[in-house]
Amino acid sequence: MNKKKLILFDLDSTLIENETIDEFAKITGVENEVKEITKDAMNGKLNFEQSLKKRVALIKGAPTSKIKEAVSTFKLTEGAKETIEELKNRGYIVGVVSGGFTVATDKIKEMLGLDYAYSNNLIENDGILTGEVNGVMMEEQAKGKMLKELAKRENIDLKDTVVVGDGANDLSMFKVAGFKIAFCAKDILKKNADICIEKRDLREILKYIE
């Protein structure tokens, strides 16, 4: 039997092609403002928690029905399904950790049969977003902490953990993991990676992990 291992993926621009908050911003017509903040956050120019609160405040008033509609249009990254299936065959516990939102990660968890999904909650009142957010993945070190916690829970050595991400928000888990894969990533993350993949096909990662 294969040794139990753990792999965690980022969601936006990694497991899916979309940037969740940018898509939601289209609903309230603040796409450009939100995109600018996302760009600065992913390049490490802005504190993640501050940038998240700023962006969520801008989508205040969006109906949750429209948010769910947007999520249903999200596109999985090329090769995502096959990659997750193969990782499970190889004995991996597979999860997604995202600075985004449960409305998206829960759906992707279900679609791909993931073991874990952690992200943040968009606060709503009577079917309308209040512009507030809370949750376990808001602060900058959250992904690294979650990786340690899950490894401990599953009794997996940190050297047997793999992470896949694309932006500054993934740095904390890159500092902790045994093997780090930058997927079509920002320079700030590439510098901290063991391997950088530039082809937008998740199956590429399978060449580098056992």
CSV table of C-alpha atoms in Angstrom, one decimal:
chain,number,residue,atom,x,y,z
A,1,MET,CA,0.0,0.0,0.0
A,2,ASN,CA,1.2,3.5,-0.8
A,3,LYS,CA,2.4,5.7,2.1
A,4,LYS,CA,-0.2,8.3,3.1
A,5,LYS,CA,0.7,11.8,1.8
A,6,LEU,CA,-1.0,15.2,1.8
A,7,ILE,CA,-1.3,17.6,-1.1
A,8,LEU,CA,-3.0,21.0,-0.8
A,9,PHE,CA,-4.0,23.2,-3.7
A,10,ASP,CA,-4.9,26.9,-4.0
A,11,LEU,CA,-8.2,27.5,-5.7
A,12,ASP,CA,-8.1,30.6,-7.8
A,13,SER,CA,-6.0,30.3,-11.0
A,14,THR,CA,-4.8,26.9,-9.7
A,15,LEU,CA,-7.6,24.4,-9.4
A,16,ILE,CA,-9.9,26.7,-11.4
A,17,GLU,CA,-9.2,29.2,-14.2
A,18,ASN,CA,-11.0,32.0,-12.4
A,19,GLU,CA,-10.2,34.5,-9.7
A,20,THR,CA,-13.4,34.1,-7.6
A,21,ILE,CA,-13.6,37.7,-6.2
A,22,ASP,CA,-13.0,39.2,-9.6
A,23,GLU,CA,-15.9,37.2,-11.0
A,24,PHE,CA,-18.2,38.3,-8.1
A,25,ALA,CA,-17.1,41.9,-8.7
A,26,LYS,CA,-18.8,41.8,-12.2
A,27,ILE,CA,-22.1,41.5,-10.4
A,28,THR,CA,-21.9,44.9,-8.7
A,29,GLY,CA,-19.9,46.5,-11.5
A,30,VAL,CA,-16.7,47.0,-9.5
A,31,GLU,CA,-14.6,44.6,-11.6
A,32,ASN,CA,-11.7,47.0,-12.3
A,33,GLU,CA,-11.3,48.2,-8.8
A,34,VAL,CA,-11.3,44.7,-7.4
A,35,LYS,CA,-8.9,43.4,-10.0
A,36,GLU,CA,-6.4,46.1,-9.1
A,37,ILE,CA,-6.5,45.1,-5.4
A,38,THR,CA,-6.3,41.3,-6.3
A,39,LYS,CA,-3.2,42.0,-8.5
A,40,ASP,CA,-1.5,43.9,-5.7
A,41,ALA,CA,-2.4,41.2,-3.2
A,42,MET,CA,-1.1,38.3,-5.4
A,43,ASN,CA,2.1,40.1,-6.1
A,44,GLY,CA,2.7,40.6,-2.4
A,45,LYS,CA,2.3,44.4,-2.4
A,46,LEU,CA,-0.7,44.4,-0.1
A,47,ASN,CA,-1.5,42.5,3.2
A,48,PHE,CA,-3.9,39.7,2.3
A,49,GLU,CA,-6.4,40.2,5.0
A,50,GLN,CA,-6.7,43.9,4.4
A,51,SER,CA,-7.0,43.4,0.6
A,52,LEU,CA,-9.7,40.7,1.2
A,53,LYS,CA,-11.8,43.0,3.4
A,54,LYS,CA,-11.4,45.8,0.9
A,55,ARG,CA,-12.6,43.7,-2.0
A,56,VAL,CA,-15.5,42.1,-0.2
A,57,ALA,CA,-16.7,45.6,0.9
A,58,LEU,CA,-16.9,46.5,-2.8
A,59,ILE,CA,-19.3,43.7,-3.6
A,60,LYS,CA,-21.7,44.7,-0.9
A,61,GLY,CA,-25.3,44.5,-2.1
A,62,ALA,CA,-24.7,41.5,-4.5
A,63,PRO,CA,-27.6,39.0,-4.3
A,64,THR,CA,-26.4,35.6,-3.2
A,65,SER,CA,-28.4,34.0,-6.0
A,66,LYS,CA,-26.1,35.9,-8.5
A,67,ILE,CA,-23.0,34.7,-6.6
A,68,LYS,CA,-24.1,31.1,-6.9
A,69,GLU,CA,-24.9,31.6,-10.6
A,70,ALA,CA,-21.3,33.0,-11.0
A,71,VAL,CA,-19.8,30.0,-9.3
A,72,SER,CA,-21.7,27.6,-11.6
A,73,THR,CA,-19.8,29.2,-14.5
A,74,PHE,CA,-16.3,28.6,-13.0
A,75,LYS,CA,-14.1,26.5,-15.2
A,76,LEU,CA,-11.8,23.8,-13.8
A,77,THR,CA,-8.2,24.1,-14.9
A,78,GLU,CA,-7.2,21.7,-17.7
A,79,GLY,CA,-6.5,18.3,-16.3
A,80,ALA,CA,-7.8,19.0,-12.8
A,81,LYS,CA,-10.1,16.0,-12.6
A,82,GLU,CA,-7.6,13.5,-13.9
A,83,THR,CA,-4.9,14.9,-11.6
A,84,ILE,CA,-7.0,14.6,-8.5
A,85,GLU,CA,-8.0,11.0,-9.4
A,86,GLU,CA,-4.4,10.0,-10.0
A,87,LEU,CA,-3.2,11.6,-6.7
A,88,LYS,CA,-5.8,9.6,-4.8
A,89,ASN,CA,-4.6,6.5,-6.6
A,90,ARG,CA,-1.1,7.3,-5.3
A,91,GLY,CA,-2.4,7.5,-1.8
A,92,TYR,CA,-2.7,11.3,-1.3
A,93,ILE,CA,-5.1,13.1,1.0
A,94,VAL,CA,-6.2,16.0,-1.2
A,95,GLY,CA,-7.5,19.4,-0.1
A,96,VAL,CA,-8.1,23.0,-1.3
A,97,VAL,CA,-7.2,26.0,0.9
A,98,SER,CA,-8.3,29.3,-0.4
A,99,GLY,CA,-8.4,32.9,0.7
A,100,GLY,CA,-11.7,32.9,-1.3
A,101,PHE,CA,-15.1,31.7,-0.2
A,102,THR,CA,-16.9,28.6,0.9
A,103,VAL,CA,-19.6,29.1,-1.8
A,104,ALA,CA,-16.8,28.2,-4.3
A,105,THR,CA,-14.6,25.8,-2.4
A,106,ASP,CA,-17.6,23.6,-1.3
A,107,LYS,CA,-18.7,23.2,-4.9
A,108,ILE,CA,-15.2,22.4,-6.1
A,109,LYS,CA,-14.7,19.9,-3.2
A,110,GLU,CA,-17.9,18.1,-4.3
A,111,MET,CA,-17.0,18.2,-8.0
A,112,LEU,CA,-13.5,16.8,-7.5
A,113,GLY,CA,-14.2,14.6,-4.5
A,114,LEU,CA,-11.6,16.4,-2.3
A,115,ASP,CA,-11.0,15.4,1.3
A,116,TYR,CA,-10.7,18.9,2.7
A,117,ALA,CA,-11.8,22.4,1.7
A,118,TYR,CA,-11.1,25.5,3.8
A,119,SER,CA,-11.9,29.1,2.9
A,120,ASN,CA,-13.9,32.1,4.2
A,121,ASN,CA,-17.5,33.0,4.5
A,122,LEU,CA,-19.3,35.9,2.7
A,123,ILE,CA,-21.8,37.3,5.2
A,124,GLU,CA,-25.3,37.7,3.9
A,125,ASN,CA,-28.5,39.1,5.2
A,126,ASP,CA,-31.8,38.2,3.5
A,127,GLY,CA,-30.0,36.9,0.4
A,128,ILE,CA,-27.9,40.0,0.0
A,129,LEU,CA,-24.1,40.3,0.7
A,130,THR,CA,-23.4,42.7,3.6
A,131,GLY,CA,-19.9,43.5,2.4
A,132,GLU,CA,-18.4,41.6,5.3
A,133,VAL,CA,-16.3,38.4,5.5
A,134,ASN,CA,-15.1,36.0,8.2
A,135,GLY,CA,-13.4,32.6,8.3
A,136,VAL,CA,-10.3,30.6,8.9
A,137,MET,CA,-8.3,31.6,5.8
A,138,MET,CA,-8.2,35.3,6.2
A,139,GLU,CA,-4.8,36.1,7.6
A,140,GLU,CA,-1.5,35.8,5.8
A,141,GLN,CA,-0.2,32.7,7.7
A,142,ALA,CA,-3.5,30.8,7.5
A,143,LYS,CA,-2.5,28.4,4.7
A,144,GLY,CA,0.7,27.4,6.4
A,145,LYS,CA,-1.1,26.8,9.7
A,146,MET,CA,-3.8,24.8,8.0
A,147,LEU,CA,-1.1,22.6,6.3
A,148,LYS,CA,0.5,21.9,9.7
A,149,GLU,CA,-2.9,21.2,11.3
A,150,LEU,CA,-4.0,18.8,8.6
A,151,ALA,CA,-0.7,16.9,8.5
A,152,LYS,CA,-1.0,16.5,12.3
A,153,ARG,CA,-4.6,15.3,12.1
A,154,GLU,CA,-3.8,12.8,9.4
A,155,ASN,CA,-0.5,11.8,11.1
A,156,ILE,CA,1.5,12.7,8.0
A,157,ASP,CA,5.1,14.0,8.3
A,158,LEU,CA,5.5,17.5,6.8
A,159,LYS,CA,8.2,16.1,4.5
A,160,ASP,CA,5.4,14.1,2.9
A,161,THR,CA,3.3,17.1,2.0
A,162,VAL,CA,3.0,18.9,-1.3
A,163,VAL,CA,1.6,22.3,-2.1
A,164,VAL,CA,0.5,23.8,-5.4
A,165,GLY,CA,-0.2,27.5,-5.8
A,166,ASP,CA,0.3,30.7,-7.8
A,167,GLY,CA,0.4,33.8,-5.6
A,168,ALA,CA,1.8,35.6,-2.5
A,169,ASN,CA,-1.1,34.2,-0.4
A,170,ASP,CA,0.4,30.7,-0.8
A,171,LEU,CA,3.8,31.7,0.6
A,172,SER,CA,3.0,30.5,4.2
A,173,MET,CA,2.3,27.0,3.0
A,174,PHE,CA,5.3,27.0,0.7
A,175,LYS,CA,7.5,27.7,3.8
A,176,VAL,CA,6.2,24.6,5.6
A,177,ALA,CA,5.6,22.0,2.9
A,178,GLY,CA,8.0,19.2,1.9
A,179,PHE,CA,7.6,19.9,-1.9
A,180,LYS,CA,6.4,23.1,-3.4
A,181,ILE,CA,5.0,23.6,-6.9
A,182,ALA,CA,4.5,27.0,-8.4
A,183,PHE,CA,1.7,26.7,-11.0
A,184,CYS,CA,1.8,29.5,-13.7
A,185,ALA,CA,2.8,31.6,-10.7
A,186,LYS,CA,3.8,35.1,-9.7
A,187,ASP,CA,7.5,35.7,-9.3
A,188,ILE,CA,7.3,36.1,-5.6
A,189,LEU,CA,6.1,32.5,-5.3
A,190,LYS,CA,8.4,31.1,-8.0
A,191,LYS,CA,11.4,32.1,-5.8
A,192,ASN,CA,10.2,29.9,-3.0
A,193,ALA,CA,9.2,26.9,-5.2
A,194,ASP,CA,11.0,23.6,-5.8
A,195,ILE,CA,9.5,23.4,-9.3
A,196,CYS,CA,7.8,26.0,-11.6
A,197,ILE,CA,5.2,24.9,-14.1
A,198,GLU,CA,4.3,27.3,-16.9
A,199,LYS,CA,1.9,25.1,-18.9
A,200,ARG,CA,-1.7,25.6,-17.8
A,201,ASP,CA,-2.4,21.8,-17.4
A,202,LEU,CA,-2.5,20.4,-13.8
A,203,ARG,CA,-1.4,17.0,-15.1
A,204,GLU,CA,2.1,18.5,-15.5
A,205,ILE,CA,2.5,18.2,-11.7
A,206,LEU,CA,2.2,14.4,-11.8
A,207,LYS,CA,5.7,14.2,-13.4
A,208,TYR,CA,7.3,15.6,-10.3
A,209,ILE,CA,5.6,13.9,-7.4
A,210,GLU,CA,5.5,10.2,-6.5
